[in-house]
mmCIF file of C-alpha atoms and ligand atoms in Angstrom:
data_model
loop_
_atom_site.group_PDB
_atom_site.id
_atom_site.type_symbol
_atom_site.label_atom_id
_atom_site.label_comp_id
_atom_site.label_asym_id
_atom_site.label_seq_id
_atom_site.Cartn_x
_atom_site.Cartn_y
_atom_site.Cartn_z
ATOM 1 C CA MET A 1 57.098 102.025 96.469
ATOM 2 C CA ARG A 2 58.859 99.017 94.971
ATOM 3 C CA PHE A 3 61.298 101.325 93.219
ATOM 4 C CA GLU A 4 61.999 103.170 96.477
ATOM 5 C CA ILE A 5 62.745 99.940 98.308
ATOM 6 C CA SER A 6 65.071 98.860 95.516
ATOM 7 C CA LYS A 7 67.004 102.094 95.913
ATOM 8 C CA VAL A 8 67.384 101.506 99.658
ATOM 9 C CA LEU A 9 68.573 97.955 99.053
ATOM 10 C CA ASP A 10 71.100 99.267 96.534
ATOM 11 C CA ALA A 11 72.359 101.736 99.142
ATOM 12 C CA ILE A 12 72.625 98.947 101.713
ATOM 13 C CA GLU A 13 74.475 96.778 99.185
ATOM 14 C CA GLY A 14 77.284 99.326 99.195
ATOM 15 C CA ARG A 15 77.695 98.682 102.925
ATOM 16 C CA VAL A 16 78.130 94.910 103.042
ATOM 17 C CA ARG A 17 81.515 93.424 102.282
ATOM 18 C CA THR A 18 83.843 90.670 103.356
ATOM 19 C CA ASP A 19 87.021 92.676 102.726
ATOM 20 C CA PRO A 20 89.189 92.392 105.865
ATOM 21 C CA ALA A 21 90.707 95.817 105.174
ATOM 22 C CA LEU A 22 87.384 97.661 105.086
ATOM 23 C CA ALA A 23 84.742 95.864 107.198
ATOM 24 C CA ARG A 24 84.188 97.663 110.519
ATOM 25 C CA GLY A 25 81.827 95.343 112.356
ATOM 26 C CA VAL A 26 80.454 91.834 111.989
ATOM 27 C CA LEU A 27 76.839 90.696 112.272
ATOM 28 C CA ASP A 28 74.457 87.820 111.575
ATOM 29 C CA LEU A 29 72.123 88.971 108.810
ATOM 30 C CA ALA A 30 69.338 86.517 109.683
ATOM 31 C CA GLU A 31 69.330 87.799 113.263
ATOM 32 C CA VAL A 32 69.313 91.461 112.259
ATOM 33 C CA SER A 33 66.548 90.962 109.681
ATOM 34 C CA ARG A 34 64.303 89.766 112.543
ATOM 35 C CA TYR A 35 64.664 92.831 114.789
ATOM 36 C CA ARG A 36 60.935 93.371 114.505
ATOM 37 C CA ASP A 37 60.900 95.946 117.303
ATOM 38 C CA PHE A 38 62.640 98.412 114.940
ATOM 39 C CA ASP A 39 59.438 98.964 112.976
ATOM 40 C CA ASN A 40 56.773 96.527 114.231
ATOM 41 C CA GLY A 41 56.529 95.341 110.644
ATOM 42 C CA ARG A 42 56.991 92.001 108.895
ATOM 43 C CA PRO A 43 58.668 89.125 110.767
ATOM 44 C CA ALA A 44 61.799 89.582 108.630
ATOM 45 C CA SER A 45 63.023 92.549 106.612
ATOM 46 C CA LEU A 46 66.305 93.319 104.905
ATOM 47 C CA LEU A 47 65.787 97.029 105.536
ATOM 48 C CA ARG A 48 66.661 96.452 109.198
ATOM 49 C CA LEU A 49 70.241 95.850 108.065
ATOM 50 C CA GLY A 50 70.285 99.453 106.853
ATOM 51 C CA VAL A 51 69.060 100.637 110.245
ATOM 52 C CA VAL A 52 71.900 98.783 112.008
ATOM 53 C CA VAL A 53 74.509 99.962 109.519
ATOM 54 C CA ASP A 54 73.381 103.552 110.090
ATOM 55 C CA ALA A 55 73.640 103.085 113.848
ATOM 56 C CA LEU A 56 77.198 101.778 113.460
ATOM 57 C CA GLY A 57 78.176 104.754 111.280
ATOM 58 C CA ARG A 58 76.760 107.214 113.801
ATOM 59 C CA ALA A 59 78.517 105.490 116.673
ATOM 60 C CA MET A 60 81.822 105.562 114.752
ATOM 61 C CA GLU A 61 81.204 109.131 113.529
ATOM 62 C CA GLU A 62 82.024 108.086 109.993
ATOM 63 C CA ASP A 63 80.061 107.877 106.775
ATOM 64 C CA ASN A 64 79.905 104.740 104.602
ATOM 65 C CA VAL A 65 80.918 102.253 107.271
ATOM 66 C CA PRO A 66 80.618 98.690 105.894
ATOM 67 C CA VAL A 67 79.776 95.526 107.839
ATOM 68 C CA TYR A 68 80.819 91.905 107.425
ATOM 69 C CA ALA A 69 77.598 89.882 107.264
ATOM 70 C CA VAL A 70 77.450 86.173 108.006
ATOM 71 C CA VAL A 71 74.293 84.669 106.508
ATOM 72 C CA HIS A 72 72.628 81.366 107.325
ATOM 73 C CA ARG A 73 71.888 79.540 104.082
ATOM 74 C CA ALA A 74 68.239 79.133 105.111
ATOM 75 C CA MET A 75 67.857 82.879 104.641
ATOM 76 C CA LEU A 76 68.114 82.457 100.852
ATOM 77 C CA SER A 77 64.716 80.738 100.966
ATOM 78 C CA ASP A 78 63.207 82.516 103.996
ATOM 79 C CA ALA A 79 59.499 82.946 103.184
ATOM 80 C CA ASP A 80 59.310 85.854 105.644
ATOM 81 C CA LEU A 81 61.400 87.956 103.260
ATOM 82 C CA THR A 82 59.922 89.339 100.048
ATOM 83 C CA SER A 83 60.955 87.593 96.826
ATOM 84 C CA ASN A 84 62.884 90.749 95.944
ATOM 85 C CA GLU A 85 64.795 90.617 99.235
ATOM 86 C CA ARG A 86 65.635 86.929 98.735
ATOM 87 C CA MET A 87 66.911 87.759 95.263
ATOM 88 C CA VAL A 88 69.071 90.556 96.669
ATOM 89 C CA VAL A 89 70.619 88.285 99.324
ATOM 90 C CA ARG A 90 71.349 85.665 96.657
ATOM 91 C CA ARG A 91 73.065 88.305 94.548
ATOM 92 C CA TRP A 92 75.158 89.425 97.519
ATOM 93 C CA ALA A 93 76.091 85.787 98.105
ATOM 94 C CA ASP A 94 77.050 85.213 94.451
ATOM 95 C CA ASP A 95 79.174 88.360 94.460
ATOM 96 C CA GLY A 96 80.945 87.361 97.678
ATOM 97 C CA LEU A 97 79.675 90.484 99.464
ATOM 98 C CA VAL A 98 78.315 88.334 102.288
ATOM 99 C CA GLU A 99 79.342 84.964 103.639
ATOM 100 C CA VAL A 100 76.607 82.316 103.262
ATOM 101 C CA LEU A 101 77.023 79.261 105.451
ATOM 102 C CA ASP A 102 75.156 75.988 106.005
ATOM 103 C CA ASN A 103 75.959 76.165 109.669
ATOM 104 C CA PRO A 104 77.331 79.517 110.846
ATOM 105 C CA GLY A 105 78.169 78.097 114.306
ATOM 106 C CA ASP A 106 80.572 80.529 115.895
ATOM 107 C CA ARG A 107 81.873 81.924 112.590
ATOM 108 C CA LEU A 108 80.598 85.341 113.713
ATOM 109 C CA LEU A 109 83.001 85.255 116.651
ATOM 110 C CA GLU A 110 85.781 83.700 114.577
ATOM 111 C CA VAL A 111 85.626 86.567 112.050
ATOM 112 C CA ALA A 112 85.584 89.102 114.890
ATOM 113 C CA ASP A 113 88.565 87.343 116.459
ATOM 114 C CA LEU A 114 90.632 87.059 113.269
ATOM 115 C CA LEU A 115 89.950 90.656 112.177
ATOM 116 C CA GLY A 116 89.601 92.403 115.554
ATOM 117 C CA LEU A 117 86.115 93.673 114.691
ATOM 118 C CA PRO A 118 83.297 94.585 117.090
ATOM 119 C CA VAL A 119 80.276 92.223 116.967
ATOM 120 C CA LEU A 120 76.771 93.617 116.529
ATOM 121 C CA THR A 121 74.325 91.189 118.113
ATOM 122 C CA ARG A 122 71.762 90.725 120.835
ATOM 123 C CA ALA A 123 72.973 87.161 121.467
ATOM 124 C CA ARG A 124 74.887 86.338 124.653
ATOM 125 C CA PHE A 125 78.082 84.357 124.452
ATOM 126 C CA ASP A 126 78.309 83.068 128.000
ATOM 127 C CA GLY A 127 81.028 80.477 128.415
ATOM 128 C CA LEU A 128 83.053 81.528 125.378
ATOM 129 C CA ASN A 129 85.268 84.047 127.181
ATOM 130 C CA GLY A 130 87.992 81.435 127.521
ATOM 131 C CA ARG A 131 88.272 81.018 123.761
ATOM 132 C CA PHE A 132 87.641 84.667 122.949
ATOM 133 C CA PRO A 133 88.928 86.692 125.919
ATOM 134 C CA TRP A 134 88.036 89.994 124.218
ATOM 135 C CA LEU A 135 84.344 89.180 124.781
ATOM 136 C CA ALA A 136 84.875 90.528 128.296
ATOM 137 C CA GLU A 137 86.208 93.867 127.021
ATOM 138 C CA PRO A 138 83.897 96.908 126.929
ATOM 139 C CA GLY A 139 82.552 97.817 123.499
ATOM 140 C CA ARG A 140 83.573 94.651 121.636
ATOM 141 C CA VAL A 141 80.017 93.271 121.516
ATOM 142 C CA LEU A 142 77.115 95.679 121.065
ATOM 143 C CA ALA A 143 73.375 95.125 120.878
ATOM 144 C CA PRO A 144 71.444 97.082 118.238
ATOM 145 C CA VAL A 145 68.312 98.375 119.968
ATOM 146 C CA PRO A 146 65.442 100.554 118.754
ATOM 147 C CA ALA A 147 65.980 104.285 119.251
ATOM 148 C CA ALA A 148 64.291 107.446 118.029
ATOM 149 C CA GLY A 149 64.133 107.237 114.247
ATOM 150 C CA GLY A 150 66.334 104.163 113.921
ATOM 151 C CA ALA A 151 68.632 102.163 116.148
ATOM 152 C CA ALA A 152 71.349 102.720 118.710
ATOM 153 C CA LEU A 153 74.106 100.430 119.938
ATOM 154 C CA ILE A 154 74.554 99.396 123.570
ATOM 155 C CA ALA A 155 77.680 97.527 124.613
ATOM 156 C CA HIS A 156 77.055 94.207 126.393
ATOM 157 C CA VAL A 157 79.999 95.006 128.648
ATOM 158 C CA GLY A 158 80.342 98.526 129.980
ATOM 159 C CA GLY A 159 77.015 99.735 128.562
ATOM 160 C CA GLY A 160 78.586 102.398 126.332
ATOM 161 C CA ALA A 161 77.598 103.137 122.745
ATOM 162 C CA LYS A 162 81.097 103.218 121.263
ATOM 163 C CA PRO A 163 82.196 100.184 119.205
ATOM 164 C CA VAL A 164 85.744 99.137 120.071
ATOM 165 C CA SER A 165 88.004 97.393 117.583
ATOM 166 C CA GLY A 166 90.884 95.204 118.668
ATOM 167 C CA ALA A 167 94.036 93.956 117.006
ATOM 168 C CA ARG A 168 93.810 91.062 114.578
ATOM 169 C CA SER A 169 94.546 87.797 116.329
ATOM 170 C CA THR A 170 97.925 86.198 115.619
ATOM 171 C CA ALA A 171 96.195 83.552 113.489
ATOM 172 C CA GLY A 172 94.251 86.253 111.635
ATOM 173 C CA ALA A 173 97.369 88.264 110.897
ATOM 174 C CA GLN A 174 99.121 85.143 109.568
ATOM 175 C CA LEU A 175 96.189 83.968 107.433
ATOM 176 C CA LEU A 176 95.922 87.411 105.851
ATOM 177 C CA THR A 177 99.498 87.373 104.566
ATOM 178 C CA ARG A 178 98.490 84.723 101.986
ATOM 179 C CA ARG A 179 95.908 84.314 99.255
ATOM 180 C CA TRP A 180 93.776 81.191 99.410
ATOM 181 C CA ARG A 181 91.985 79.078 96.836
ATOM 182 C CA CYS A 182 88.939 76.891 97.354
ATOM 183 C CA PRO A 183 88.837 73.669 95.277
ATOM 184 C CA GLU A 184 85.065 74.032 94.868
ATOM 185 C CA PRO A 185 84.334 75.449 91.361
ATOM 186 C CA GLY A 186 82.857 78.935 91.399
ATOM 187 C CA CYS A 187 83.444 79.554 95.113
ATOM 188 C CA ALA A 188 82.366 83.170 95.679
ATOM 189 C CA LEU A 189 84.703 83.644 98.632
ATOM 190 C CA PHE A 190 87.928 81.903 97.587
ATOM 191 C CA GLY A 191 87.469 81.332 93.850
ATOM 192 C CA ASP A 192 89.314 82.842 90.906
ATOM 193 C CA ALA A 193 87.046 85.854 91.024
ATOM 194 C CA GLY A 194 88.492 86.504 94.444
ATOM 195 C CA GLY A 195 91.845 87.057 92.840
ATOM 196 C CA GLY A 196 93.562 83.748 93.487
ATOM 197 C CA GLY A 197 95.962 84.216 90.574
ATOM 198 C CA GLY A 198 96.858 81.255 88.380
ATOM 199 C CA ALA A 199 96.742 80.776 84.603
ATOM 200 C CA PHE A 200 93.804 83.117 84.061
ATOM 201 C CA ALA A 201 94.744 85.720 86.626
ATOM 202 C CA ASP A 202 95.204 88.441 84.008
ATOM 203 C CA LEU A 203 91.927 87.574 82.369
ATOM 204 C CA ALA A 204 90.111 87.640 85.669
ATOM 205 C CA ARG A 205 91.635 90.911 86.757
ATOM 206 C CA SER A 206 89.363 93.217 84.775
ATOM 207 C CA GLU A 207 86.259 91.445 86.058
ATOM 208 C CA ARG A 208 87.464 91.241 89.603
ATOM 209 C CA LYS A 209 85.954 93.315 92.303
ATOM 210 C CA PRO A 210 88.605 95.283 94.161
ATOM 211 C CA ASP A 211 87.811 93.633 97.485
ATOM 212 C CA GLY A 212 90.360 91.595 99.367
ATOM 213 C CA GLN A 213 89.643 87.975 100.227
ATOM 214 C CA PRO A 214 87.807 87.232 103.462
ATOM 215 C CA PRO A 215 89.671 85.472 106.268
ATOM 216 C CA PRO A 216 89.670 81.660 105.979
ATOM 217 C CA SER A 217 88.073 79.608 108.704
ATOM 218 C CA LEU A 218 90.395 77.557 110.895
ATOM 219 C CA ARG A 219 89.214 73.974 111.292
ATOM 220 C CA ALA A 220 91.537 72.101 113.616
ATOM 221 C CA GLY A 221 94.236 74.574 112.657
ATOM 222 C CA VAL A 222 93.751 74.078 108.895
ATOM 223 C CA PRO A 223 92.755 77.093 106.741
ATOM 224 C CA SER A 224 89.353 76.115 105.334
ATOM 225 C CA CYS A 225 86.577 77.563 103.212
ATOM 226 C CA PRO A 226 83.802 78.533 105.639
ATOM 227 C CA ARG A 227 81.234 77.943 102.885
ATOM 228 C CA HIS A 228 82.382 74.554 101.541
ATOM 229 C CA GLN A 229 84.341 73.288 104.537
ATOM 230 C CA THR A 230 87.138 72.279 102.188
ATOM 231 C CA ARG A 231 90.824 72.692 102.820
ATOM 232 C CA LEU A 232 92.094 75.851 101.089
ATOM 233 C CA ALA A 233 95.196 75.813 98.910
ATOM 234 C CA ASP A 234 97.842 78.470 99.441
ATOM 235 C CA ALA A 235 97.806 80.641 96.291
ATOM 236 C CA GLY A 236 100.816 82.784 97.138
ATOM 237 C CA ALA A 237 101.550 85.953 99.010
ATOM 238 C CA ARG A 238 98.731 88.436 99.386
ATOM 239 C CA PRO A 239 99.778 91.795 97.969
ATOM 240 C CA ARG A 240 100.363 94.558 100.451
ATOM 241 C CA THR A 241 97.390 96.841 101.145
ATOM 242 C CA GLU A 242 97.019 100.247 102.794
ATOM 243 C CA VAL A 243 93.696 101.646 103.955
ATOM 244 C CA LEU A 244 93.119 105.313 103.161
ATOM 245 C CA ALA A 245 90.277 107.642 103.901
ATOM 246 C CA VAL A 246 88.718 110.752 102.410
ATOM 247 C CA ARG A 247 87.784 113.446 104.900
ATOM 248 C CA ILE A 248 85.546 116.274 103.743
ATOM 249 C CA GLY A 249 84.615 119.158 106.000
ATOM 250 C CA GLY A 250 86.049 117.265 108.967
ATOM 251 C CA LEU A 251 84.018 114.096 108.415
ATOM 252 C CA VAL A 252 85.486 110.838 107.141
ATOM 253 C CA ARG A 253 83.239 110.065 104.185
ATOM 254 C CA GLN A 254 84.812 106.944 102.790
ATOM 255 C CA ARG A 255 87.624 104.500 103.414
ATOM 256 C CA PHE A 256 89.268 102.648 100.562
ATOM 257 C CA ALA A 257 92.055 100.146 100.137
ATOM 258 C CA VAL A 258 95.035 100.620 97.863
ATOM 259 C CA THR A 259 96.746 97.393 96.879
ATOM 260 C CA GLU A 260 100.173 97.066 95.338
ATOM 261 C CA GLY A 261 99.857 97.117 91.547
ATOM 262 C CA GLU A 262 96.292 98.440 91.663
ATOM 263 C CA PRO A 263 96.308 102.250 91.867
ATOM 264 C CA VAL A 264 93.125 104.051 92.892
ATOM 265 C CA LEU A 265 91.854 107.259 91.296
ATOM 266 C CA VAL A 266 90.257 109.897 93.520
ATOM 267 C CA GLY A 267 88.378 112.852 92.092
ATOM 268 C CA ARG A 268 85.076 114.510 91.330
ATOM 269 C CA ALA A 269 83.993 111.565 89.157
ATOM 270 C CA PRO A 270 86.882 109.305 88.099
ATOM 271 C CA ASP A 271 86.481 107.115 85.026
ATOM 272 C CA GLY A 272 86.441 103.363 85.343
ATOM 273 C CA ASP A 273 85.699 100.989 88.202
ATOM 274 C CA GLY A 274 87.077 101.279 91.671
ATOM 275 C CA GLY A 275 87.584 105.062 91.628
ATOM 276 C CA ILE A 276 86.582 107.198 94.602
ATOM 277 C CA THR A 277 83.874 109.660 93.565
ATOM 278 C CA LEU A 278 83.746 112.826 95.671
ATOM 279 C CA GLY A 279 81.280 114.940 93.659
ATOM 280 C CA GLN A 280 78.267 114.134 95.833
ATOM 281 C CA TRP A 281 79.932 115.736 98.882
ATOM 282 C CA LEU A 282 81.364 118.882 97.274
ATOM 283 C CA ASN A 283 80.040 122.425 97.026
ATOM 284 C CA ASP A 284 80.083 124.243 93.674
ATOM 285 C CA GLU A 285 83.461 125.872 94.205
ATOM 286 C CA ALA A 286 85.120 122.607 95.201
ATOM 287 C CA ARG A 287 83.482 120.869 92.244
ATOM 288 C CA ARG A 288 84.969 123.455 89.889
ATOM 289 C CA TRP A 289 88.466 123.088 91.377
ATOM 290 C CA ILE A 290 88.668 119.310 91.690
ATOM 291 C CA SER A 291 89.214 117.413 88.436
ATOM 292 C CA ARG A 292 87.171 114.360 87.446
ATOM 293 C CA SER A 293 90.307 112.353 88.191
ATOM 294 C CA HIS A 294 92.440 114.396 90.550
ATOM 295 C CA LEU A 295 94.803 112.077 92.403
ATOM 296 C CA ARG A 296 96.181 108.654 91.657
ATOM 297 C CA ILE A 297 97.230 106.796 94.794
ATOM 298 C CA GLU A 298 99.746 103.999 94.357
ATOM 299 C CA LEU A 299 101.498 101.588 96.662
ATOM 300 C CA HIS A 300 105.112 100.754 95.794
ATOM 301 C CA GLY A 301 106.796 98.445 98.250
ATOM 302 C CA GLY A 302 105.981 100.124 101.533
ATOM 303 C CA ASP A 303 105.678 103.577 99.943
ATOM 304 C CA LEU A 304 102.323 105.247 99.518
ATOM 305 C CA VAL A 305 102.617 107.624 96.563
ATOM 306 C CA ALA A 306 100.158 110.397 95.677
ATOM 307 C CA HIS A 307 100.376 111.373 92.019
ATOM 308 C CA ASP A 308 98.511 114.555 91.111
ATOM 309 C CA VAL A 309 96.776 114.034 87.763
ATOM 310 C CA SER A 310 94.584 117.156 88.001
ATOM 311 C CA THR A 311 94.339 120.461 86.150
ATOM 312 C CA ASN A 312 94.656 122.690 89.225
ATOM 313 C CA GLY A 313 96.954 120.765 91.533
ATOM 314 C CA SER A 314 96.748 119.808 95.192
ATOM 315 C CA GLY A 315 98.378 120.657 98.487
ATOM 316 C CA VAL A 316 100.169 118.649 101.131
ATOM 317 C CA ARG A 317 99.687 119.053 104.862
ATOM 318 C CA PRO A 318 102.912 117.574 106.255
ATOM 319 C CA ALA A 319 102.239 115.345 109.270
ATOM 320 C CA GLY A 320 98.622 116.505 109.099
ATOM 321 C CA SER A 321 99.453 120.064 110.152
ATOM 322 C CA MET A 322 96.513 122.459 109.815
ATOM 323 C CA VAL A 323 98.849 125.472 110.048
ATOM 324 C CA GLU A 324 98.384 127.288 106.724
ATOM 325 C CA THR A 325 102.025 128.412 106.433
ATOM 326 C CA GLU A 326 103.166 124.775 106.598
ATOM 327 C CA ARG A 327 100.948 123.679 103.704
ATOM 328 C CA VAL A 328 103.018 122.992 100.593
ATOM 329 C CA ALA A 329 101.876 122.768 96.991
ATOM 330 C CA LEU A 330 101.644 119.535 95.044
ATOM 331 C CA PRO A 331 101.542 120.946 91.491
ATOM 332 C CA PRO A 332 99.800 119.129 88.629
ATOM 333 C CA ARG A 333 101.682 116.023 87.400
ATOM 334 C CA GLN A 334 103.891 115.929 90.513
ATOM 335 C CA ARG A 335 104.087 113.011 92.902
ATOM 336 C CA ARG A 336 104.840 112.733 96.582
ATOM 337 C CA VAL A 337 105.643 109.831 98.853
ATOM 338 C CA LEU A 338 103.386 110.203 101.881
ATOM 339 C CA GLY A 339 105.332 110.478 105.127
ATOM 340 C CA ARG A 340 103.806 109.642 108.490
ATOM 341 C CA GLY A 341 100.637 111.665 108.993
ATOM 342 C CA ASP A 342 100.880 113.490 105.646
ATOM 343 C CA LEU A 343 97.567 114.529 104.127
ATOM 344 C CA ILE A 344 96.956 115.413 100.497
ATOM 345 C CA GLU A 345 94.479 118.255 100.193
ATOM 346 C CA LEU A 346 92.633 118.334 96.861
ATOM 347 C CA TYR A 347 90.849 121.540 97.862
ATOM 348 C CA PRO A 348 90.672 123.250 101.269
ATOM 349 C CA GLY A 349 88.877 120.829 103.594
ATOM 350 C CA VAL A 350 88.995 117.881 101.145
ATOM 351 C CA GLN A 351 91.738 115.578 102.415
ATOM 352 C CA VAL A 352 93.095 112.109 101.690
ATOM 353 C CA GLY A 353 95.417 110.224 104.016
ATOM 354 C CA ARG A 354 95.986 106.943 105.833
ATOM 355 C CA ALA A 355 92.733 106.009 107.569
ATOM 356 C CA ALA A 356 94.421 105.396 110.916
ATOM 357 C CA GLU A 357 95.803 108.945 110.842
ATOM 358 C CA LEU A 358 92.577 110.621 109.745
ATOM 359 C CA PRO A 359 89.851 110.585 112.379
ATOM 360 C CA SER A 360 86.627 112.511 111.918
ATOM 361 C CA ALA A 361 87.020 115.956 113.453
ATOM 362 C CA ALA A 362 83.519 117.317 112.895
ATOM 363 C CA PRO A 363 80.098 116.449 114.299
ATOM 364 C CA TYR A 364 78.595 113.657 112.261
ATOM 365 C CA GLN A 365 75.992 114.715 109.698
ATOM 366 C CA PRO A 366 74.901 111.355 108.371
ATOM 367 C CA THR A 367 73.958 110.780 104.784
ATOM 368 C CA SER A 368 71.807 107.838 105.699
ATOM 369 C CA VAL A 369 71.599 104.718 103.581
ATOM 370 C CA MET A 370 67.980 104.786 104.708
ATOM 371 C CA ALA A 371 67.278 108.246 103.299
ATOM 372 C CA GLU A 372 65.081 106.715 100.597
ATOM 373 C CA ALA A 373 63.202 104.447 103.009
ATOM 374 C CA PRO A 374 59.495 104.253 102.316
ATOM 375 C CA THR A 375 58.111 104.913 105.788
ATOM 376 C CA MET A 376 58.761 107.561 108.387
ATOM 377 C CA ALA A 377 59.530 104.866 110.925
ATOM 378 C CA MET A 378 62.585 103.902 108.892
ATOM 379 C CA ARG A 379 63.857 107.423 108.473
ATOM 380 C CA LEU A 380 66.637 108.772 110.588
ATOM 381 C CA PRO A 381 66.290 112.194 112.172
ATOM 382 C CA ARG A 382 68.419 115.024 110.859
ATOM 383 C CA PRO A 383 70.551 116.358 113.680
HETATM 384 ZN ZN1 LIG B 1 84.647 77.618 98.936
#
């Protein structure tokens, strides 16, 4: 039982991140952990985060959709959680996967505003429409509610189930052109581990998680660390990033960010950290065709370059065309600059392209993060 729960928590861990390029919704972890009506169980449970994350993925018709979690510091010592759950939240905090705050205040809404993300909450924000006009737009705030086998989302405005993302606010767009450094030693959000550069930048690089820095908090117009409430130092330009996605059998399985100077390997089971592993989603024939490392995606200036590093080669679907006669070969060891809409096809039906140009085109068959959950109540139905 304990082992099973650990596996679920590991699966959920892969779905919390503060990377502005990859997070798809923002939530308050303490609030979500107390949605007791999901399972009529303990007063607080971390597993409920998995239920909400699954609901978001289903609503977005994408697999592996991560959320940006804001966590009240009191949660690290919440006696309603198991000691294992408290340990897991502390680890997420230390790794900068979640944002732990003494006083979250309206940080939830600030993150949503800066990044243009939908908010998952049951809380009402009456009176804040002046500051955050998008609160009045349909689908920007959704309440996770119990539904057959898990949870569903219901928009506060409009009543739909579809989360709606907006543009980053002007302030958000500006803040995200720079890297920031917190003066507090060991800051998990804006420390050296977050890639601030400096004298030990090269040393830190190998240890660094590939995530981008979270958005600073604006306190009276000054970029500040939301955790330490200190003024952040400008640590130089943030390298350019493009968000790509892998679509397999019509379903977007995974998004990933490619940053200038940090190529990403995609394949059956690429070596090293930060690679995109496709093996789990492939049938036998596709597994035989696709190399362990098949594609290397690089960003040079504004150019996205796909470099085939495979044994068997790839194909290109120019401008995303699914017409077979328009598909062109990308032979082994060749590279191609991706034009607008271009998809690289590692094997028929296994495609990589810019995330914005690669929507899911098939009914969603979720691989639930809750698949290993210990009780039937926590399981999601197979469609
Ligand atoms: Zn800090």
